[in-house]
mmCIF file of C-alpha atoms in Angstrom:
data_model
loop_
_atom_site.group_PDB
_atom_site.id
_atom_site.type_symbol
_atom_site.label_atom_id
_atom_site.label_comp_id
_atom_site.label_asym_id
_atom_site.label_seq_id
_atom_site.Cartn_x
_atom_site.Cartn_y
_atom_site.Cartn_z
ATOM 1 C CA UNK M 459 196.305 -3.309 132.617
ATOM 2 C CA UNK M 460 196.387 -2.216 128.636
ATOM 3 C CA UNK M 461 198.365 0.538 129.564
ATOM 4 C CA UNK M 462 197.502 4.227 128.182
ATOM 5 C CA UNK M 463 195.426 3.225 124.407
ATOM 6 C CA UNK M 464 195.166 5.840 121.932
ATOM 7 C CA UNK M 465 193.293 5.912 119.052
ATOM 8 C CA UNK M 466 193.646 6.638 115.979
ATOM 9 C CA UNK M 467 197.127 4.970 115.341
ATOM 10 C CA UNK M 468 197.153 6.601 112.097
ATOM 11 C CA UNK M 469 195.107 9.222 110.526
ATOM 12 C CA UNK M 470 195.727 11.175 107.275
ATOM 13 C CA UNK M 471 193.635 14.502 106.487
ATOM 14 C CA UNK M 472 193.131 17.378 104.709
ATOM 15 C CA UNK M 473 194.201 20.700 104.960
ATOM 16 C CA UNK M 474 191.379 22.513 106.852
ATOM 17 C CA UNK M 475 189.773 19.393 108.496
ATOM 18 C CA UNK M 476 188.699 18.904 112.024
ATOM 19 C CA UNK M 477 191.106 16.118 113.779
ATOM 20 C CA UNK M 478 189.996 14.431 116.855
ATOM 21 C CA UNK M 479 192.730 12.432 118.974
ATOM 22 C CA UNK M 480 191.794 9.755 121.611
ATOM 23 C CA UNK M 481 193.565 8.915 124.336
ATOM 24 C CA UNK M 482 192.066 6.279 127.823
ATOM 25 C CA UNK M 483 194.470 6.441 130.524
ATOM 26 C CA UNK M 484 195.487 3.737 132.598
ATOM 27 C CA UNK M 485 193.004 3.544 135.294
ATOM 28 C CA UNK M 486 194.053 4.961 138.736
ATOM 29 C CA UNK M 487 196.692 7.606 137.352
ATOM 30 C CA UNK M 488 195.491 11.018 138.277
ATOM 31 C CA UNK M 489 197.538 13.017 135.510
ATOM 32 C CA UNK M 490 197.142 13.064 131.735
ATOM 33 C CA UNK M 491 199.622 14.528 129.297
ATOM 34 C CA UNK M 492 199.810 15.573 125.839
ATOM 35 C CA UNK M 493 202.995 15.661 123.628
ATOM 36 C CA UNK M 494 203.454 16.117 120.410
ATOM 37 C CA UNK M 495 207.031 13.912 118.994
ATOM 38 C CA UNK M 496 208.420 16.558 116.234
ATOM 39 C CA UNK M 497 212.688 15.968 114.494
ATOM 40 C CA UNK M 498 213.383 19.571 116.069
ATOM 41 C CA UNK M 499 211.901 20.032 119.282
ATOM 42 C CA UNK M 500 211.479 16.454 120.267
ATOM 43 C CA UNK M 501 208.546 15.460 122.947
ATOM 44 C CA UNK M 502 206.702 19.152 123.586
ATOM 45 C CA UNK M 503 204.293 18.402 126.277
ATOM 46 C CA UNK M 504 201.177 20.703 124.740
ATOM 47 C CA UNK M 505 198.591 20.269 127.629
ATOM 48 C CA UNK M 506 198.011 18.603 130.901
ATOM 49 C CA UNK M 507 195.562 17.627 133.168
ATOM 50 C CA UNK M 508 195.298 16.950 136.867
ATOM 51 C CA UNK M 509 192.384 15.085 137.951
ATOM 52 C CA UNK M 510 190.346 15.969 134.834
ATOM 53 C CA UNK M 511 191.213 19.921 135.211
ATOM 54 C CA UNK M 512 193.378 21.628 132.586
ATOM 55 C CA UNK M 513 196.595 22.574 135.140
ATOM 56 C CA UNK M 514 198.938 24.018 131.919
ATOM 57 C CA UNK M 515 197.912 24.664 128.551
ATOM 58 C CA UNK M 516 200.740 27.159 127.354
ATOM 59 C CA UNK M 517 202.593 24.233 124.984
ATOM 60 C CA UNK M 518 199.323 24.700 122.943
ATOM 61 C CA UNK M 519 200.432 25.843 119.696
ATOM 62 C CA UNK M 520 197.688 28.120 118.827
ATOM 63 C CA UNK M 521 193.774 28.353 119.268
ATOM 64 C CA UNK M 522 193.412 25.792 116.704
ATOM 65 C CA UNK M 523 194.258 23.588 119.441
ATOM 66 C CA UNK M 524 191.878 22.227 121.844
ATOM 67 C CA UNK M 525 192.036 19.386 125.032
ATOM 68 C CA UNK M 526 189.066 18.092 126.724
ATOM 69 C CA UNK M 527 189.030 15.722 129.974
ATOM 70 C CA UNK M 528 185.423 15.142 130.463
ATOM 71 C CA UNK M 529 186.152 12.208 132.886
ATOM 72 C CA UNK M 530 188.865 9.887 134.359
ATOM 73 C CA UNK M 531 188.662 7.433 131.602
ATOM 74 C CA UNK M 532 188.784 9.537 128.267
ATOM 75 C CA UNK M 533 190.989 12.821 126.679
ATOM 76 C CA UNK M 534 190.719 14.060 123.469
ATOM 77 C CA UNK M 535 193.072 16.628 121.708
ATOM 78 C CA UNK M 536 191.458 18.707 118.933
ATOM 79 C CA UNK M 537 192.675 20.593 115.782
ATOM 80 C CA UNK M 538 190.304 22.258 114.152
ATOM 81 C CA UNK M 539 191.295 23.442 111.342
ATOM 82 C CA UNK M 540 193.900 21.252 110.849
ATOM 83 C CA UNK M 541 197.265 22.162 108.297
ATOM 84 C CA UNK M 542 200.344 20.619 107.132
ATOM 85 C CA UNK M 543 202.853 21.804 109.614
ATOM 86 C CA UNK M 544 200.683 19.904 112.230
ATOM 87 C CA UNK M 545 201.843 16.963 111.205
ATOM 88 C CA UNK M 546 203.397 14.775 113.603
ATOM 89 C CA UNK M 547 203.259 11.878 116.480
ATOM 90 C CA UNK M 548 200.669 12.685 119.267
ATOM 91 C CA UNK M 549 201.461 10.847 122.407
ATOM 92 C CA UNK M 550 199.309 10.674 125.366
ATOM 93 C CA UNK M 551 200.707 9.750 128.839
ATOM 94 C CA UNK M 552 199.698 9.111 132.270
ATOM 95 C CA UNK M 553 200.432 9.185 135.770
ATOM 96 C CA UNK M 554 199.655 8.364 139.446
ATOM 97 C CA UNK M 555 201.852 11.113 140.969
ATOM 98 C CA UNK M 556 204.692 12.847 141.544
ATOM 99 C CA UNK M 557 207.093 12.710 138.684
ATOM 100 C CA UNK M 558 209.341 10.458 140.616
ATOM 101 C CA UNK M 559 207.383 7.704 138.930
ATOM 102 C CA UNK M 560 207.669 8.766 135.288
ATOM 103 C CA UNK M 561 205.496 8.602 132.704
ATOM 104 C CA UNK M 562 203.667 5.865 131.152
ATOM 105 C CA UNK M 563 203.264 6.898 127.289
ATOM 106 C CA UNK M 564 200.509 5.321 124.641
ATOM 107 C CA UNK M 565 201.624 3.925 121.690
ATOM 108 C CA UNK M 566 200.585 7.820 119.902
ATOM 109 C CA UNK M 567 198.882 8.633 116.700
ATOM 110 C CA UNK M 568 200.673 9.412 113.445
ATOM 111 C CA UNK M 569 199.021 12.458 111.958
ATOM 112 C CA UNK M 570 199.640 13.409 108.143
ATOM 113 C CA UNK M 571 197.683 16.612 107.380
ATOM 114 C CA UNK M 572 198.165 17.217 103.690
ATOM 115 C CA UNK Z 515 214.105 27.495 124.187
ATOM 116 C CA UNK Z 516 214.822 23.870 125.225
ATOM 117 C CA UNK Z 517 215.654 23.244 128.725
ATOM 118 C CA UNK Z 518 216.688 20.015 128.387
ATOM 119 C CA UNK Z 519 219.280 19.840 125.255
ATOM 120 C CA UNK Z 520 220.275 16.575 123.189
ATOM 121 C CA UNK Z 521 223.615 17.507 121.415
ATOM 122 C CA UNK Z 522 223.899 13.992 119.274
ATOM 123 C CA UNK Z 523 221.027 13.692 117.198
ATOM 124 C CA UNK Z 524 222.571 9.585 116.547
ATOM 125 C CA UNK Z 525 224.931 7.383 117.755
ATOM 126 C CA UNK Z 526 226.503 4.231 116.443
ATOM 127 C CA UNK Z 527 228.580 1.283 118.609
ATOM 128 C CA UNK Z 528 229.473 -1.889 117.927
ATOM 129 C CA UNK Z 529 228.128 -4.686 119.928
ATOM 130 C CA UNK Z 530 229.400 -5.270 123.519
ATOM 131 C CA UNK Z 531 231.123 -1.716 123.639
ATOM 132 C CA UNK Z 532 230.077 0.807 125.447
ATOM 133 C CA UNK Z 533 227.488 3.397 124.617
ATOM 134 C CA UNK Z 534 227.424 6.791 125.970
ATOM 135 C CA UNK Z 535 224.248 9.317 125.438
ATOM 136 C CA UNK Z 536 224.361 12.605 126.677
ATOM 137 C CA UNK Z 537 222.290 15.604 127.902
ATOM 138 C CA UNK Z 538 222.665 19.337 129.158
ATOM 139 C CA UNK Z 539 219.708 20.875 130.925
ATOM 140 C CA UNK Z 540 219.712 24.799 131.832
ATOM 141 C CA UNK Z 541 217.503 24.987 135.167
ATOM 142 C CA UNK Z 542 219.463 24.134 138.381
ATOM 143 C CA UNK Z 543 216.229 24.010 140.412
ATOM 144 C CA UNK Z 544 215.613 20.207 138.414
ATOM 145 C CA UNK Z 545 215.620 17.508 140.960
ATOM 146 C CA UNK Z 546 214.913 14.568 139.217
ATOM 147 C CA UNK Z 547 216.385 13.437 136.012
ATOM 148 C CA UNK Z 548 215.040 9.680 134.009
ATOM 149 C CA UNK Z 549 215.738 8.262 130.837
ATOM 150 C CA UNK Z 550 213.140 7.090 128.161
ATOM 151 C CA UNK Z 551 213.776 4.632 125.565
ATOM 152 C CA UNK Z 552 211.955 4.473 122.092
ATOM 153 C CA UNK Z 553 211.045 1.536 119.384
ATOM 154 C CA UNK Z 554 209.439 2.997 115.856
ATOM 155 C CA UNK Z 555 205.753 2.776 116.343
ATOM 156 C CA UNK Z 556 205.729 2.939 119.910
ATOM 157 C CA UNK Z 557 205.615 5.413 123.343
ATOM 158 C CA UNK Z 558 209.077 6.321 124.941
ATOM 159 C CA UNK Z 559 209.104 3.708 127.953
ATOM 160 C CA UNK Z 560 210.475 4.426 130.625
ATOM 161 C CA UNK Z 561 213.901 2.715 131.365
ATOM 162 C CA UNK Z 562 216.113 4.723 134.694
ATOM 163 C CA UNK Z 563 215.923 7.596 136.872
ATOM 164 C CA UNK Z 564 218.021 9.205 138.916
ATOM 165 C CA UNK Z 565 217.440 11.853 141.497
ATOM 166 C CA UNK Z 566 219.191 14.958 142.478
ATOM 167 C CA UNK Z 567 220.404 14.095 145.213
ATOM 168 C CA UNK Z 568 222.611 11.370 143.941
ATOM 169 C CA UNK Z 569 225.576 11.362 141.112
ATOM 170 C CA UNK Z 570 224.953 7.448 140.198
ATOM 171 C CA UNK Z 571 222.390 5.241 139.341
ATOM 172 C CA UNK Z 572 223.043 1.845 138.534
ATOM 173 C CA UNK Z 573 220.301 -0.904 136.765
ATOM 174 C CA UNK Z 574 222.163 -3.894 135.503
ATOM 175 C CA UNK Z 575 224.078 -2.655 132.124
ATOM 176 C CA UNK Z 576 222.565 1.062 132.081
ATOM 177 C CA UNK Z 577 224.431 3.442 134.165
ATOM 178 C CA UNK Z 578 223.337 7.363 134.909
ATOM 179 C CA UNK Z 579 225.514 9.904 136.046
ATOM 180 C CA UNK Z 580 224.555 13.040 137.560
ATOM 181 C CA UNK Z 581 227.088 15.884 137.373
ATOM 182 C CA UNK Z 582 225.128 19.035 139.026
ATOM 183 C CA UNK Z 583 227.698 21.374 138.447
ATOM 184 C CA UNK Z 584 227.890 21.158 135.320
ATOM 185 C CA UNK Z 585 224.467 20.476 134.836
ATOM 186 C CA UNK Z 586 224.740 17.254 132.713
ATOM 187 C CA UNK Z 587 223.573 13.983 132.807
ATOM 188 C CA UNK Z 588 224.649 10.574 130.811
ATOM 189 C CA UNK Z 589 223.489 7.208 130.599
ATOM 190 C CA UNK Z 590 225.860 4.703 129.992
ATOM 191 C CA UNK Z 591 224.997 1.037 128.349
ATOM 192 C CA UNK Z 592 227.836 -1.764 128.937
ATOM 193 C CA UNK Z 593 227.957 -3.817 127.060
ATOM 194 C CA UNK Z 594 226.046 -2.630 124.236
ATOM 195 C CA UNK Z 595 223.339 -5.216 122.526
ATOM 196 C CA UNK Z 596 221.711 -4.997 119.340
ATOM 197 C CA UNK Z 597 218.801 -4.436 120.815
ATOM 198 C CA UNK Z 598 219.332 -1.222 122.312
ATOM 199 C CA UNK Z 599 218.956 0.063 119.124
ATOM 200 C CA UNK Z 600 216.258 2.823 119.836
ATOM 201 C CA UNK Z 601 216.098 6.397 120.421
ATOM 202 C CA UNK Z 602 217.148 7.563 124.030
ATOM 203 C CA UNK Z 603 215.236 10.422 125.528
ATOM 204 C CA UNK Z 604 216.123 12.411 128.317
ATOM 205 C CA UNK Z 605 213.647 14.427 130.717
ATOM 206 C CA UNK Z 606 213.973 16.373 133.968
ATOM 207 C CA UNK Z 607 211.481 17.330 136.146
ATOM 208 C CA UNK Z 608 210.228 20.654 137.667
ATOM 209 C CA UNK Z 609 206.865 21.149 137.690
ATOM 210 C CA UNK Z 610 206.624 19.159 134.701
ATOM 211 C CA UNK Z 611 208.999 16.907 132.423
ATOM 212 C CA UNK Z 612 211.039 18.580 130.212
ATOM 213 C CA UNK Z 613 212.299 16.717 127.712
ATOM 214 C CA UNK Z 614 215.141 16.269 124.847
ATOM 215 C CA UNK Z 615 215.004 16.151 121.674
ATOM 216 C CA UNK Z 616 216.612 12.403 121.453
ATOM 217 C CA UNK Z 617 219.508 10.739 120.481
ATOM 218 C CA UNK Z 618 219.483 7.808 117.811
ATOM 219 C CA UNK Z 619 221.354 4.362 118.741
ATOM 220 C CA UNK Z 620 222.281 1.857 116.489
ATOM 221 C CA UNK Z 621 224.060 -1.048 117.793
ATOM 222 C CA UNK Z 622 225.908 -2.533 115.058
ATOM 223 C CA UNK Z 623 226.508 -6.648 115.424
#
């Protein structure tokens, strides 16, 4: 298995663009997760999702903020529009169950908004 | 407010001593507690667990310790290696993982 891919790995915009973050899953796991890596609140888990349905979206920062699950196989995080203080490391992570199993994490995306 | 508290934003050992990381949650109704390790450019992977019904896990030269009372958890490395160099997160799980902010290791050679 690749393990959880995400895509972009990097992406630098500007102030008051639309960002789009990818994330695939590994297939099987049932739960998809959200984080966003910052120096002072570490990994903040923003959204998650439970067999494609949004179970807990109140890490979501504000309404610029958007998750969609349309299927098993695909996630994307949206910030729309985006600004500097969003900047940050985006992981995505999976799961087959009960947290007894951990999570696996993607590789994230590196977001510069300047 | 963090539920799950990292005190030492770094730590630095020399190789083959022993390296301590630390963590203080604030919910008592966590049962299950793991420990995620972290290369630059890459996701926290997961590296030992440890539930709540149990003071001591043990997975060759990493070590956790459970102390419930006190609500505080540590993961031990003996010996240290150079390449444990990484940052060490904690996480404990409700209804979800809460995790740490993360702690910094340098092994030194």
């Amino acid at each position: 298995d690749a393990g959880v891919i995400q895509s972009p790995r990097h992406e630098v915009t500007e102030m008051g663009q639309e960002v789009t973050l990818r994330c695939k899953p590994i297939s099987g796991h049932n739960s998809l997760f959200w984080y966003r890596q910052t120096m002072m609140r570490g990994l903040e888990l923003l959204i998650y999702f439970n067999n494609n349905v949004p179970i807990d979206d109140s890490g979501m920062p504000e309404d610029r903020f958007s998750a969609k699950m349309p299927n098993a196989s695909f996630s994307t995080l949206k910030i729309q529009p985006s600004e500097p203080r969003d900047s940050a490391v985006y992981f995505c992570a999976s799961s087959s169950g009960r947290a007894n199993y951990g999570y696996t994490f993607g590789s994230g995306t590196r977001l510069t908004v300047v | 407010d963090q539920q799950v508290k990292q005190n030492s934003p770094s730590l630095s050992v020399q190789e083959g001593r022993i390296s301590i990381l630390n963590c203080d949650y604030t919910n008592s109704m966590f049962d299950y507690f793991l420990w995620y390790k972290k290369y630059p450019a890459e996701g926290p992977t997961f590296l030992i667990s440890i539930s709540s019904i149990k003071d001591k896990n043990e997975d060759g030269r990493f070590t956790v310790f459970l102390n419930k009372s006190a609500k505080h958890l540590s993961l031990h490395i003996v010996p240290s290696q150079p390449g444990d160099s990484a940052v060490y997160f904690c996480a404990a799980s409700g209804n979800q993982f809460y995790f740490g902010t993360g702690t910094s290791l340098t092994v030194i050679p």
